[in-house]
Every structure is written in structure tokens, then in C-alpha cells.
Amino acid sequence: MALLPILEYPDPRLKRIASPVTVFDAGLKQLVANMAETMYAAPGIGLAATQVDVHKRVIVIDVSQDKSELKVIVNPEIVAASGETMAEEGCLSVPEYYDSVRRAANVTLKAQDAAGDTYTLEADGLLAVCIQHEMDHLQGKLFVEHLSQLKQMRVKTKMKKRHREMDRN
Ligand code: NI
């Protein structure tokens, strides 16, 4: 397994739209294993392939306290959504920035696992929010792009400063 570098906002590669997975081979299993390792090491509760510069519809999520509930989500589709929630979100591609985004409170997800088997998942709470956040990544959208233009400008300024400081070190 290997840790993968995570792209950070406003890297233009985060805007690429991911393609559906059509081949469920050892390469996909390796990608999923590396993404899970990268997410846990960060540490984070979700990671989309887009964030590691792989533009395929692959997500890993684990919202459990003890890292015991890894969800592998390939070719996700939200088949039903209801309610509304406003929860504070963060993102491994936008470090040290948190803000609230409006999302559906309940979603029904249809997806495939790493072997290509289709499953359905009913989600609410943090898991529902996380699924929607990660699916946005696959469409080239970050959670900060749900915020006002002013807030987005502030985040960009903050990230520029961060990247300047990283370049210096
Ligand atoms: Ni994110």
C-alpha cells in the first residue's frame, strides 16, 4: 500500500469530472486500498479519487470512531434524497477550513463495491453529508464552492498563504 499525495484547492485538477469505472481489476483494488490508507493517515472521514488525481468514480468513506466501517463506493448514484441539513464540513483538499453547507438529510445511494457488485445504502446524519460531499468531488466541485463568492475569495487567499509557506519550507 502507499500514501497518495492529496491535491489542494484551488488546484485546477480538482475541477476534472471523473469517469465511470468499467473494469473491476487488481488495479482498482490497489487504488481503493491506497485511498483508504491515505484517508486514515490524513486523518479524514472521506476521500474521492479526484483528490488524489485519479479521475474515476471511486470514493472511500469511514465515519466510525474506530475506523472499522470502511465503505467503498464505486460509480455512486443518489436514487432518493429527502430533508435538509446544515452541517459543518471540512475537506482534505482545503485543510484547516470548516464551514456549513446545506445538504439533503437522508439519501439512498446505489453503488458498486471494488468487486463490481451493486448495493444500496440508506444514509442519514454524517454519512449522508459525507456521501454528498465526496460525490461533489467526482463532479469537480468542492464544498467551498457552495459558499458565497466572498468566502471563496477568503479561502483562496488563505490557501495561497499556506502554499507559499509550504514552498518556503
Ligand atoms: Ni472533500
mmCIF file of C-alpha atoms and ligand atoms in Angstrom:
data_model
loop_
_atom_site.group_PDB
_atom_site.id
_atom_site.type_symbol
_atom_site.label_atom_id
_atom_site.label_comp_id
_atom_site.label_asym_id
_atom_site.label_seq_id
_atom_site.Cartn_x
_atom_site.Cartn_y
_atom_site.Cartn_z
ATOM 1 C CA MET A 1 0.000 0.000 0.000
ATOM 2 C CA ALA A 2 1.061 3.590 -0.386
ATOM 3 C CA LEU A 3 0.087 7.050 0.732
ATOM 4 C CA LEU A 4 -1.075 9.188 -2.165
ATOM 5 C CA PRO A 5 -0.479 12.961 -2.422
ATOM 6 C CA ILE A 6 -3.715 14.932 -1.968
ATOM 7 C CA LEU A 7 -4.419 17.842 -4.327
ATOM 8 C CA GLU A 8 -5.263 21.097 -2.595
ATOM 9 C CA TYR A 9 -7.674 23.868 -3.579
ATOM 10 C CA PRO A 10 -7.504 25.740 -5.929
ATOM 11 C CA ASP A 11 -5.597 23.120 -7.969
ATOM 12 C CA PRO A 12 -7.368 23.001 -11.369
ATOM 13 C CA ARG A 13 -7.158 19.182 -11.405
ATOM 14 C CA LEU A 14 -9.810 19.185 -8.645
ATOM 15 C CA LYS A 15 -12.232 20.521 -11.289
ATOM 16 C CA ARG A 16 -11.961 17.483 -13.554
ATOM 17 C CA ILE A 17 -15.050 15.321 -13.909
ATOM 18 C CA ALA A 18 -14.469 11.662 -13.057
ATOM 19 C CA SER A 19 -15.357 8.839 -15.460
ATOM 20 C CA PRO A 20 -17.325 5.728 -14.506
ATOM 21 C CA VAL A 21 -15.325 2.641 -13.564
ATOM 22 C CA THR A 22 -15.822 -0.122 -16.144
ATOM 23 C CA VAL A 23 -13.024 -2.538 -15.177
ATOM 24 C CA PHE A 24 -13.014 -4.094 -11.693
ATOM 25 C CA ASP A 25 -9.469 -5.420 -11.624
ATOM 26 C CA ALA A 26 -6.489 -5.628 -9.261
ATOM 27 C CA GLY A 27 -5.572 -2.043 -10.168
ATOM 28 C CA LEU A 28 -8.913 -0.814 -8.819
ATOM 29 C CA LYS A 29 -8.474 -2.814 -5.585
ATOM 30 C CA GLN A 30 -4.987 -1.311 -5.221
ATOM 31 C CA LEU A 31 -6.375 2.200 -5.755
ATOM 32 C CA VAL A 32 -9.079 1.606 -3.123
ATOM 33 C CA ALA A 33 -6.508 0.240 -0.618
ATOM 34 C CA ASN A 34 -4.207 3.225 -1.193
ATOM 35 C CA MET A 35 -7.092 5.694 -0.914
ATOM 36 C CA ALA A 36 -8.230 4.135 2.383
ATOM 37 C CA GLU A 37 -4.697 4.244 3.782
ATOM 38 C CA THR A 38 -4.332 7.877 2.671
ATOM 39 C CA MET A 39 -7.697 8.838 4.215
ATOM 40 C CA TYR A 40 -6.933 7.168 7.567
ATOM 41 C CA ALA A 41 -3.424 8.661 7.700
ATOM 42 C CA ALA A 42 -4.593 12.214 6.945
ATOM 43 C CA PRO A 43 -6.774 11.683 9.080
ATOM 44 C CA GLY A 44 -10.085 12.111 7.280
ATOM 45 C CA ILE A 45 -13.531 10.504 7.049
ATOM 46 C CA GLY A 46 -13.841 10.531 3.262
ATOM 47 C CA LEU A 47 -11.731 10.735 0.135
ATOM 48 C CA ALA A 48 -12.664 10.891 -3.545
ATOM 49 C CA ALA A 49 -10.294 9.629 -6.259
ATOM 50 C CA THR A 50 -10.338 13.125 -7.796
ATOM 51 C CA GLN A 51 -8.438 14.359 -4.722
ATOM 52 C CA VAL A 52 -5.537 12.014 -5.478
ATOM 53 C CA ASP A 53 -5.572 12.982 -9.170
ATOM 54 C CA VAL A 54 -7.313 9.796 -10.346
ATOM 55 C CA HIS A 55 -10.375 10.815 -12.329
ATOM 56 C CA LYS A 56 -12.571 7.773 -11.803
ATOM 57 C CA ARG A 57 -15.835 7.492 -9.857
ATOM 58 C CA VAL A 58 -14.337 5.976 -6.703
ATOM 59 C CA ILE A 59 -14.879 7.105 -3.085
ATOM 60 C CA VAL A 60 -13.841 5.741 0.308
ATOM 61 C CA ILE A 61 -15.656 6.780 3.490
ATOM 62 C CA ASP A 62 -15.406 5.773 7.134
ATOM 63 C CA VAL A 63 -17.346 7.897 9.614
ATOM 64 C CA SER A 64 -16.909 5.453 12.533
ATOM 65 C CA GLN A 65 -14.907 6.423 15.610
ATOM 66 C CA ASP A 66 -12.670 3.343 15.480
ATOM 67 C CA LYS A 67 -12.049 3.153 11.698
ATOM 68 C CA SER A 68 -13.995 -0.087 11.497
ATOM 69 C CA GLU A 69 -16.606 0.761 8.862
ATOM 70 C CA LEU A 70 -14.813 1.384 5.590
ATOM 71 C CA LYS A 71 -17.250 1.992 2.753
ATOM 72 C CA VAL A 72 -16.002 1.527 -0.791
ATOM 73 C CA ILE A 73 -18.247 3.438 -3.173
ATOM 74 C CA VAL A 74 -17.741 2.952 -6.905
ATOM 75 C CA ASN A 75 -19.971 4.557 -9.563
ATOM 76 C CA PRO A 76 -22.280 6.142 -6.962
ATOM 77 C CA GLU A 77 -25.754 7.344 -7.770
ATOM 78 C CA ILE A 78 -28.177 9.014 -5.377
ATOM 79 C CA VAL A 79 -31.532 7.427 -6.158
ATOM 80 C CA ALA A 80 -33.530 9.230 -3.448
ATOM 81 C CA ALA A 81 -32.943 12.229 -1.220
ATOM 82 C CA SER A 82 -35.085 13.944 1.403
ATOM 83 C CA GLY A 83 -34.977 16.502 4.167
ATOM 84 C CA GLU A 84 -32.445 19.236 4.668
ATOM 85 C CA THR A 85 -29.477 19.634 6.968
ATOM 86 C CA MET A 86 -26.789 22.235 7.553
ATOM 87 C CA ALA A 87 -23.619 20.738 8.968
ATOM 88 C CA GLU A 88 -20.083 21.989 9.301
ATOM 89 C CA GLU A 89 -17.800 20.369 6.742
ATOM 90 C CA GLY A 90 -14.095 20.175 6.167
ATOM 91 C CA CYS A 91 -12.075 18.707 3.325
ATOM 92 C CA LEU A 92 -8.604 17.195 2.996
ATOM 93 C CA SER A 93 -8.185 19.366 -0.128
ATOM 94 C CA VAL A 94 -8.994 22.532 1.851
ATOM 95 C CA PRO A 95 -7.008 21.997 5.077
ATOM 96 C CA GLU A 96 -7.893 23.923 8.210
ATOM 97 C CA TYR A 97 -11.084 25.445 6.820
ATOM 98 C CA TYR A 98 -14.546 24.498 8.039
ATOM 99 C CA ASP A 99 -17.947 25.864 7.092
ATOM 100 C CA SER A 100 -21.587 24.856 6.923
ATOM 101 C CA VAL A 101 -23.201 23.652 3.732
ATOM 102 C CA ARG A 102 -26.839 22.853 3.030
ATOM 103 C CA ARG A 103 -27.360 19.191 2.069
ATOM 104 C CA ALA A 104 -30.116 16.595 1.913
ATOM 105 C CA ALA A 105 -30.557 14.999 5.339
ATOM 106 C CA ASN A 106 -31.276 11.484 4.013
ATOM 107 C CA VAL A 107 -30.001 9.844 0.861
ATOM 108 C CA THR A 108 -30.375 6.458 -0.737
ATOM 109 C CA LEU A 109 -27.192 5.515 -2.516
ATOM 110 C CA LYS A 110 -26.821 2.939 -5.242
ATOM 111 C CA ALA A 111 -23.198 1.992 -5.903
ATOM 112 C CA GLN A 112 -20.797 -0.829 -6.633
ATOM 113 C CA ASP A 113 -18.060 -2.256 -4.425
ATOM 114 C CA ALA A 114 -14.474 -2.948 -5.520
ATOM 115 C CA ALA A 115 -15.577 -6.301 -6.967
ATOM 116 C CA GLY A 116 -18.286 -4.663 -9.062
ATOM 117 C CA ASP A 117 -21.221 -5.940 -7.006
ATOM 118 C CA THR A 118 -24.112 -3.480 -6.781
ATOM 119 C CA TYR A 119 -25.547 -2.491 -3.410
ATOM 120 C CA THR A 120 -27.950 0.052 -1.967
ATOM 121 C CA LEU A 121 -27.293 2.064 1.173
ATOM 122 C CA GLU A 122 -29.679 4.245 3.190
ATOM 123 C CA ALA A 123 -27.763 7.017 4.899
ATOM 124 C CA ASP A 124 -28.508 9.874 7.255
ATOM 125 C CA GLY A 125 -26.533 12.126 9.608
ATOM 126 C CA LEU A 126 -22.801 12.485 8.997
ATOM 127 C CA LEU A 127 -22.689 9.622 6.497
ATOM 128 C CA ALA A 128 -25.322 11.236 4.268
ATOM 129 C CA VAL A 129 -23.437 14.549 4.325
ATOM 130 C CA CYS A 130 -20.131 12.825 3.608
ATOM 131 C CA ILE A 131 -21.558 10.906 0.637
ATOM 132 C CA GLN A 132 -22.846 14.138 -0.917
ATOM 133 C CA HIS A 133 -19.558 15.960 -0.233
ATOM 134 C CA GLU A 134 -17.483 13.185 -1.845
ATOM 135 C CA MET A 135 -19.842 12.842 -4.818
ATOM 136 C CA ASP A 136 -19.404 16.568 -5.460
ATOM 137 C CA HIS A 137 -15.649 15.933 -5.821
ATOM 138 C CA LEU A 138 -16.350 13.477 -8.650
ATOM 139 C CA GLN A 139 -18.154 16.329 -10.440
ATOM 140 C CA GLY A 140 -15.195 18.657 -9.907
ATOM 141 C CA LYS A 141 -16.898 20.563 -7.113
ATOM 142 C CA LEU A 142 -15.541 21.410 -3.666
ATOM 143 C CA PHE A 143 -17.643 22.197 -0.601
ATOM 144 C CA VAL A 144 -16.326 25.768 -0.527
ATOM 145 C CA GLU A 145 -17.954 26.299 -3.923
ATOM 146 C CA HIS A 146 -21.314 26.087 -2.157
ATOM 147 C CA LEU A 147 -20.334 29.217 -0.180
ATOM 148 C CA SER A 148 -20.575 32.911 -1.088
ATOM 149 C CA GLN A 149 -18.056 34.432 -3.527
ATOM 150 C CA LEU A 150 -16.627 36.479 -0.674
ATOM 151 C CA LYS A 151 -15.981 33.389 1.434
ATOM 152 C CA GLN A 152 -14.450 31.607 -1.551
ATOM 153 C CA MET A 153 -12.060 34.521 -2.073
ATOM 154 C CA ARG A 154 -11.065 34.373 1.581
ATOM 155 C CA VAL A 155 -10.409 30.627 1.357
ATOM 156 C CA LYS A 156 -8.287 31.139 -1.781
ATOM 157 C CA THR A 157 -6.219 33.791 -0.012
ATOM 158 C CA LYS A 158 -5.738 31.509 2.987
ATOM 159 C CA MET A 159 -4.697 28.599 0.753
ATOM 160 C CA LYS A 160 -2.263 30.778 -1.249
ATOM 161 C CA LYS A 161 -0.613 31.786 2.001
ATOM 162 C CA ARG A 162 -0.433 28.134 3.086
ATOM 163 C CA HIS A 163 1.168 27.087 -0.211
ATOM 164 C CA ARG A 164 3.687 29.949 -0.075
ATOM 165 C CA GLU A 165 4.692 28.836 3.415
ATOM 166 C CA MET A 166 4.953 25.219 2.282
ATOM 167 C CA ASP A 167 7.184 26.252 -0.667
ATOM 168 C CA ARG A 168 9.452 28.113 1.704
ATOM 169 C CA ASN A 169 9.976 25.045 3.935
HETATM 170 NI NI NI B 1 -13.513 16.909 0.361
#
